[in-house]
mmCIF file of N, CA and C in Angstrom:
data_model
loop_
_atom_site.group_PDB
_atom_site.id
_atom_site.type_symbol
_atom_site.label_atom_id
_atom_site.label_comp_id
_atom_site.label_asym_id
_atom_site.label_seq_id
_atom_site.Cartn_x
_atom_site.Cartn_y
_atom_site.Cartn_z
ATOM 1 N N GLY A 1 109.254 126.741 147.564
ATOM 2 C CA GLY A 1 108.050 127.423 146.760
ATOM 3 C C GLY A 1 106.761 126.989 147.302
ATOM 4 N N ALA A 2 105.507 127.052 146.505
ATOM 5 C CA ALA A 2 104.154 127.018 147.463
ATOM 6 C C ALA A 2 103.769 125.581 147.653
ATOM 7 N N CYS A 3 104.468 124.726 147.188
ATOM 8 C CA CYS A 3 104.348 123.212 147.133
ATOM 9 C C CYS A 3 104.701 122.746 148.537
ATOM 10 N N SER A 4 103.592 121.667 149.197
ATOM 11 C CA SER A 4 103.850 121.722 150.364
ATOM 12 C C SER A 4 105.101 120.442 150.479
ATOM 13 N N PHE A 5 105.503 120.205 151.906
ATOM 14 C CA PHE A 5 106.083 119.751 152.511
ATOM 15 C C PHE A 5 106.166 117.962 151.688
ATOM 16 N N LEU A 6 105.004 117.429 152.028
ATOM 17 C CA LEU A 6 104.462 116.288 151.186
ATOM 18 C C LEU A 6 104.550 116.243 150.209
ATOM 19 N N SER A 7 104.104 117.016 149.369
ATOM 20 C CA SER A 7 104.509 117.122 147.945
ATOM 21 C C SER A 7 105.748 117.194 147.262
ATOM 22 N N LYS A 8 106.701 117.897 148.124
ATOM 23 C CA LYS A 8 108.108 117.597 147.607
ATOM 24 C C LYS A 8 108.757 116.187 147.958
ATOM 25 N N THR A 9 108.189 116.079 148.803
ATOM 26 C CA THR A 9 108.533 114.719 149.433
ATOM 27 C C THR A 9 108.186 113.617 148.658
ATOM 28 N N ARG A 10 107.148 113.377 147.902
ATOM 29 C CA ARG A 10 106.232 112.755 147.059
ATOM 30 C C ARG A 10 107.475 112.843 145.408
ATOM 31 N N VAL A 11 107.475 114.058 144.990
ATOM 32 C CA VAL A 11 108.304 114.422 144.063
ATOM 33 C C VAL A 11 109.596 113.583 144.147
ATOM 34 N N ILE A 12 110.381 113.326 145.267
ATOM 35 C CA ILE A 12 111.569 112.765 145.554
ATOM 36 C C ILE A 12 111.478 111.605 145.483
ATOM 37 N N GLN A 13 110.606 110.678 145.815
ATOM 38 C CA GLN A 13 109.773 109.527 146.115
ATOM 39 C C GLN A 13 109.472 109.055 144.861
ATOM 40 N N GLU A 14 108.785 109.691 143.934
ATOM 41 C CA GLU A 14 108.758 109.257 142.550
ATOM 42 C C GLU A 14 109.498 109.108 141.376
ATOM 43 N N HIS A 15 110.787 110.005 141.833
ATOM 44 C CA HIS A 15 111.991 109.765 141.446
ATOM 45 C C HIS A 15 113.014 108.747 141.502
ATOM 46 N N GLY A 16 112.665 108.217 142.750
ATOM 47 C CA GLY A 16 113.795 107.412 142.774
ATOM 48 C C GLY A 16 114.318 107.612 144.197
ATOM 49 N N GLY A 17 113.974 108.654 145.034
ATOM 50 C CA GLY A 17 115.041 108.861 146.161
ATOM 51 C C GLY A 17 114.213 108.197 147.238
ATOM 52 N N ARG A 18 115.353 107.824 147.990
ATOM 53 C CA ARG A 18 115.264 106.845 149.070
ATOM 54 C C ARG A 18 115.193 107.568 150.355
ATOM 55 N N ALA A 19 115.029 108.944 150.279
ATOM 56 C CA ALA A 19 115.176 109.325 151.451
ATOM 57 C C ALA A 19 115.080 111.146 150.915
ATOM 58 N N VAL A 20 114.904 112.321 152.113
ATOM 59 C CA VAL A 20 114.931 113.363 151.417
ATOM 60 C C VAL A 20 115.154 114.470 152.983
ATOM 61 N N ILE A 21 116.118 115.699 152.739
ATOM 62 C CA ILE A 21 116.124 116.272 153.646
ATOM 63 C C ILE A 21 115.835 117.632 153.106
ATOM 64 N N ILE A 22 114.864 118.314 153.290
ATOM 65 C CA ILE A 22 113.942 119.523 152.809
ATOM 66 C C ILE A 22 114.437 120.949 153.733
ATOM 67 N N ALA A 23 114.737 121.784 153.116
ATOM 68 C CA ALA A 23 115.509 122.973 153.715
ATOM 69 C C ALA A 23 114.324 124.342 153.254
ATOM 70 N N ASP A 24 113.764 125.060 154.685
ATOM 71 C CA ASP A 24 113.565 125.906 154.002
ATOM 72 C C ASP A 24 114.000 127.303 153.792
ATOM 73 N N ASN A 25 113.716 127.789 152.651
ATOM 74 C CA ASN A 25 114.478 128.702 151.706
ATOM 75 C C ASN A 25 115.031 130.350 152.325
ATOM 76 N N ALA A 26 114.552 130.555 153.484
ATOM 77 C CA ALA A 26 114.603 131.625 154.315
ATOM 78 C C ALA A 26 115.749 131.424 155.184
ATOM 79 N N TYR A 27 116.974 132.023 154.677
ATOM 80 C CA TYR A 27 118.188 131.752 155.338
ATOM 81 C C TYR A 27 118.423 132.139 157.155
ATOM 82 N N ASP A 28 117.616 133.536 157.277
ATOM 83 C CA ASP A 28 117.593 133.480 158.634
ATOM 84 C C ASP A 28 116.312 133.365 159.509
ATOM 85 N N ASN A 29 115.691 132.150 159.160
ATOM 86 C CA ASN A 29 115.083 131.161 159.842
ATOM 87 C C ASN A 29 115.225 130.186 160.637
ATOM 88 N N ASP A 30 115.120 130.602 162.072
ATOM 89 C CA ASP A 30 115.773 129.800 162.984
ATOM 90 C C ASP A 30 114.976 129.308 164.042
ATOM 91 N N SER A 31 113.856 129.666 163.730
ATOM 92 C CA SER A 31 112.734 129.479 164.700
ATOM 93 C C SER A 31 110.832 128.647 164.035
ATOM 94 N N PHE A 32 111.164 129.031 162.583
ATOM 95 C CA PHE A 32 109.469 128.620 162.127
ATOM 96 C C PHE A 32 109.378 127.302 161.364
ATOM 97 N N TYR A 33 108.904 126.431 161.917
ATOM 98 C CA TYR A 33 108.660 124.881 161.539
ATOM 99 C C TYR A 33 107.300 125.228 161.076
ATOM 100 N N ILE A 34 107.384 124.081 159.932
ATOM 101 C CA ILE A 34 106.036 123.916 159.017
ATOM 102 C C ILE A 34 105.543 122.520 159.107
ATOM 103 N N GLU A 35 104.118 122.547 158.972
ATOM 104 C CA GLU A 35 103.413 121.494 158.899
ATOM 105 C C GLU A 35 103.708 120.390 157.828
ATOM 106 N N MET A 36 104.636 119.128 158.780
ATOM 107 C CA MET A 36 105.174 118.107 157.767
ATOM 108 C C MET A 36 104.439 116.712 157.887
ATOM 109 N N ILE A 37 103.257 116.844 158.704
ATOM 110 C CA ILE A 37 102.633 115.514 158.771
ATOM 111 C C ILE A 37 101.713 115.435 157.677
ATOM 112 N N GLN A 38 100.632 116.102 157.258
ATOM 113 C CA GLN A 38 100.196 116.258 155.902
ATOM 114 C C GLN A 38 99.738 117.836 155.373
ATOM 115 N N ASP A 39 98.947 117.563 154.323
ATOM 116 C CA ASP A 39 98.405 118.731 153.812
ATOM 117 C C ASP A 39 97.159 118.456 153.356
ATOM 118 N N SER A 40 96.542 119.316 152.741
ATOM 119 C CA SER A 40 95.175 119.081 152.400
ATOM 120 C C SER A 40 94.659 118.054 151.749
ATOM 121 N N THR A 41 96.006 117.435 151.091
ATOM 122 C CA THR A 41 95.484 116.061 150.153
ATOM 123 C C THR A 41 95.401 114.802 151.098
ATOM 124 N N ARG A 42 95.039 113.454 150.155
ATOM 125 C CA ARG A 42 95.182 112.318 151.528
ATOM 126 C C ARG A 42 96.371 111.940 150.462
ATOM 127 N N GLN A 43 97.154 112.299 149.698
ATOM 128 C CA GLN A 43 98.251 111.501 149.824
ATOM 129 C C GLN A 43 99.135 111.130 150.878
ATOM 130 N N THR A 44 100.071 110.337 150.700
ATOM 131 C CA THR A 44 101.424 109.767 151.905
ATOM 132 C C THR A 44 102.689 109.821 150.809
ATOM 133 N N ALA A 45 103.687 109.321 151.767
ATOM 134 C CA ALA A 45 104.904 109.258 150.991
ATOM 135 C C ALA A 45 105.256 108.291 152.150
ATOM 136 N N ASP A 46 106.104 107.384 151.506
ATOM 137 C CA ASP A 46 106.772 106.291 152.012
ATOM 138 C C ASP A 46 108.522 105.981 152.446
ATOM 139 N N ILE A 47 109.225 107.564 151.982
ATOM 140 C CA ILE A 47 110.476 107.530 152.407
ATOM 141 C C ILE A 47 110.463 108.606 153.542
ATOM 142 N N PRO A 48 111.874 108.039 154.431
ATOM 143 C CA PRO A 48 111.731 108.911 155.211
ATOM 144 C C PRO A 48 112.230 111.071 155.142
ATOM 145 N N ALA A 49 111.578 111.540 155.664
ATOM 146 C CA ALA A 49 111.673 112.959 154.981
ATOM 147 C C ALA A 49 112.011 113.832 156.434
ATOM 148 N N LEU A 50 113.019 114.671 156.208
ATOM 149 C CA LEU A 50 113.429 115.525 157.330
ATOM 150 C C LEU A 50 112.993 117.088 156.720
ATOM 151 N N PHE A 51 112.753 118.214 157.901
ATOM 152 C CA PHE A 51 112.852 119.330 157.754
ATOM 153 C C PHE A 51 113.690 119.614 158.122
ATOM 154 N N LEU A 52 114.643 120.894 157.684
ATOM 155 C CA LEU A 52 115.726 121.571 158.387
ATOM 156 C C LEU A 52 115.120 123.015 158.203
ATOM 157 N N LEU A 53 115.265 123.831 159.230
ATOM 158 C CA LEU A 53 114.886 125.289 159.468
ATOM 159 C C LEU A 53 116.029 125.791 158.244
ATOM 160 N N GLY A 54 115.673 127.455 157.942
ATOM 161 C CA GLY A 54 116.385 128.003 157.059
ATOM 162 C C GLY A 54 117.850 128.214 157.374
ATOM 163 N N ARG A 55 117.911 128.063 158.495
ATOM 164 C CA ARG A 55 119.476 128.942 158.692
ATOM 165 C C ARG A 55 120.359 127.613 158.537
ATOM 166 N N ASP A 56 119.938 126.370 159.219
ATOM 167 C CA ASP A 56 120.531 124.896 159.477
ATOM 168 C C ASP A 56 120.949 124.924 157.592
ATOM 169 N N GLY A 57 119.703 124.831 156.606
ATOM 170 C CA GLY A 57 119.972 124.841 155.555
ATOM 171 C C GLY A 57 121.073 125.301 154.677
ATOM 172 N N TYR A 58 120.961 126.811 155.107
ATOM 173 C CA TYR A 58 121.665 127.522 154.721
ATOM 174 C C TYR A 58 123.518 127.659 155.017
ATOM 175 N N MET A 59 123.371 126.876 156.298
ATOM 176 C CA MET A 59 124.729 126.665 156.802
ATOM 177 C C MET A 59 125.504 125.596 156.005
ATOM 178 N N ILE A 60 124.666 124.652 155.650
ATOM 179 C CA ILE A 60 125.242 123.373 154.753
ATOM 180 C C ILE A 60 125.143 123.652 153.459
ATOM 181 N N ARG A 61 124.515 124.521 153.020
ATOM 182 C CA ARG A 61 124.910 124.755 151.519
ATOM 183 C C ARG A 61 126.033 125.705 151.547
ATOM 184 N N ARG A 62 126.187 126.732 152.463
ATOM 185 C CA ARG A 62 127.475 127.518 152.359
ATOM 186 C C ARG A 62 128.621 126.704 152.439
ATOM 187 N N SER A 63 128.772 125.766 153.536
ATOM 188 C CA SER A 63 129.951 125.183 153.991
ATOM 189 C C SER A 63 130.257 124.313 152.796
ATOM 190 N N LEU A 64 129.281 123.558 151.809
ATOM 191 C CA LEU A 64 129.557 123.066 150.766
ATOM 192 C C LEU A 64 130.022 123.940 149.363
ATOM 193 N N GLU A 65 129.642 124.970 149.020
ATOM 194 C CA GLU A 65 130.053 126.082 148.393
ATOM 195 C C GLU A 65 131.533 126.406 148.584
ATOM 196 N N GLN A 66 131.926 126.757 150.040
ATOM 197 C CA GLN A 66 133.136 126.999 150.418
ATOM 198 C C GLN A 66 134.256 126.284 149.964
ATOM 199 N N HIS A 67 133.937 124.923 149.876
ATOM 200 C CA HIS A 67 134.883 123.928 150.090
ATOM 201 C C HIS A 67 134.856 122.912 148.520
ATOM 202 N N GLY A 68 133.989 124.075 147.887
ATOM 203 C CA GLY A 68 133.578 123.255 146.744
ATOM 204 C C GLY A 68 133.094 121.798 146.543
ATOM 205 N N LEU A 69 132.443 121.658 146.975
ATOM 206 C CA LEU A 69 131.811 120.142 147.275
ATOM 207 C C LEU A 69 130.483 120.054 146.547
ATOM 208 N N PRO A 70 130.263 119.080 145.816
ATOM 209 C CA PRO A 70 128.831 118.859 144.833
ATOM 210 C C PRO A 70 127.749 118.221 146.109
ATOM 211 N N TRP A 71 128.576 117.428 147.190
ATOM 212 C CA TRP A 71 127.432 116.763 148.149
ATOM 213 C C TRP A 71 128.142 116.645 149.207
ATOM 214 N N ALA A 72 127.492 116.182 150.337
ATOM 215 C CA ALA A 72 128.342 115.868 151.618
ATOM 216 C C ALA A 72 127.328 114.474 152.210
ATOM 217 N N VAL A 73 127.955 114.186 152.930
ATOM 218 C CA VAL A 73 127.119 112.979 153.892
ATOM 219 C C VAL A 73 127.124 113.836 155.113
ATOM 220 N N ILE A 74 125.758 113.705 155.936
ATOM 221 C CA ILE A 74 125.347 114.663 156.635
ATOM 222 C C ILE A 74 124.867 113.877 157.923
ATOM 223 N N SER A 75 125.869 113.757 159.199
ATOM 224 C CA SER A 75 125.067 112.968 159.943
ATOM 225 C C SER A 75 124.277 113.677 160.965
ATOM 226 N N ILE A 76 122.903 112.935 161.256
ATOM 227 C CA ILE A 76 122.055 113.899 162.292
ATOM 228 C C ILE A 76 121.849 112.901 163.375
ATOM 229 N N PRO A 77 122.232 113.677 164.486
ATOM 230 C CA PRO A 77 122.209 112.932 165.741
ATOM 231 C C PRO A 77 120.886 112.543 166.319
ATOM 232 N N VAL A 78 120.364 111.613 166.585
ATOM 233 C CA VAL A 78 118.890 111.298 167.494
ATOM 234 C C VAL A 78 118.613 112.591 168.721
ATOM 235 N N ASN A 79 119.921 112.801 169.527
ATOM 236 C CA ASN A 79 119.669 113.460 171.263
ATOM 237 C C ASN A 79 121.443 113.954 171.090
ATOM 238 N N VAL A 80 121.971 114.862 171.252
ATOM 239 C CA VAL A 80 123.139 115.235 171.544
ATOM 240 C C VAL A 80 123.436 115.575 173.561
ATOM 241 N N THR A 81 122.452 115.736 174.023
ATOM 242 C CA THR A 81 122.172 116.090 175.177
ATOM 243 C C THR A 81 121.188 115.202 175.970
ATOM 244 N N SER A 82 121.625 115.280 177.569
ATOM 245 C CA SER A 82 120.758 114.486 178.632
ATOM 246 C C SER A 82 119.256 114.813 178.786
ATOM 247 N N MET A 83 119.184 116.263 177.958
ATOM 248 C CA MET A 83 117.825 116.908 177.964
ATOM 249 C C MET A 83 117.008 116.166 176.641
ATOM 250 N N PRO A 84 115.399 115.924 177.021
ATOM 251 C CA PRO A 84 114.755 115.285 175.634
ATOM 252 C C PRO A 84 114.448 116.699 175.104
ATOM 253 N N THR A 85 114.386 116.397 173.657
ATOM 254 C CA THR A 85 114.675 117.491 172.536
ATOM 255 C C THR A 85 113.070 118.914 172.709
ATOM 256 N N TYR A 86 112.108 118.327 173.417
ATOM 257 C CA TYR A 86 111.158 119.225 173.512
ATOM 258 C C TYR A 86 111.282 120.008 174.861
ATOM 259 N N GLU A 87 112.429 119.764 175.572
ATOM 260 C CA GLU A 87 112.685 120.383 176.592
ATOM 261 C C GLU A 87 114.138 121.585 175.921
ATOM 262 N N ILE A 88 114.679 121.175 175.463
ATOM 263 C CA ILE A 88 115.300 122.326 174.758
ATOM 264 C C ILE A 88 114.831 123.150 173.806
ATOM 265 N N MET A 89 113.643 122.633 173.068
ATOM 266 C CA MET A 89 112.895 123.487 171.944
ATOM 267 C C MET A 89 113.623 123.423 170.681
ATOM 268 N N GLN A 90 114.686 122.746 170.391
ATOM 269 C CA GLN A 90 115.554 122.767 168.957
ATOM 270 C C GLN A 90 115.648 121.524 168.546
ATOM 271 N N PRO A 91 115.924 121.426 167.105
ATOM 272 C CA PRO A 91 116.119 119.986 166.870
ATOM 273 C C PRO A 91 117.630 119.593 167.217
ATOM 274 N N PRO A 92 117.771 118.447 167.592
ATOM 275 C CA PRO A 92 118.789 118.095 168.090
ATOM 276 C C PRO A 92 120.683 118.327 167.033
ATOM 277 N N TRP A 93 119.999 118.789 165.451
ATOM 278 C CA TRP A 93 121.300 119.226 164.397
ATOM 279 C C TRP A 93 121.779 120.468 164.812
ATOM 280 N N THR A 94 121.226 121.398 165.647
ATOM 281 C CA THR A 94 121.290 122.502 165.513
ATOM 282 C C THR A 94 122.218 123.188 166.251
ATOM 283 N N PHE A 95 123.355 123.087 165.682
ATOM 284 C CA PHE A 95 124.742 123.501 166.568
ATOM 285 C C PHE A 95 125.192 124.675 165.935
ATOM 286 N N TRP A 96 125.028 125.465 165.300
ATOM 287 C CA TRP A 96 125.633 126.624 164.492
ATOM 288 C C TRP A 96 125.128 128.011 165.408
#
């Protein structure tokens, strides 16, 4: 929706969440990142928060639906190559 990444993270935190993964809702987005550090407010969040591109979030949701699963444990590697992530220009969890 229209609320910021930070606002979404704060809602999860305020409801007891310990961490959050937020995916873009555009299933074909495989390159557009959002501003995650701050919005125009002075709010902060104290839990780990991760942004997934729409394509990545879609693949996870589709897999859950195909297997009839309500949730999954997702392992996100720090770096799966010998190249720094800034050189490959993709987050390390984008395999599909």
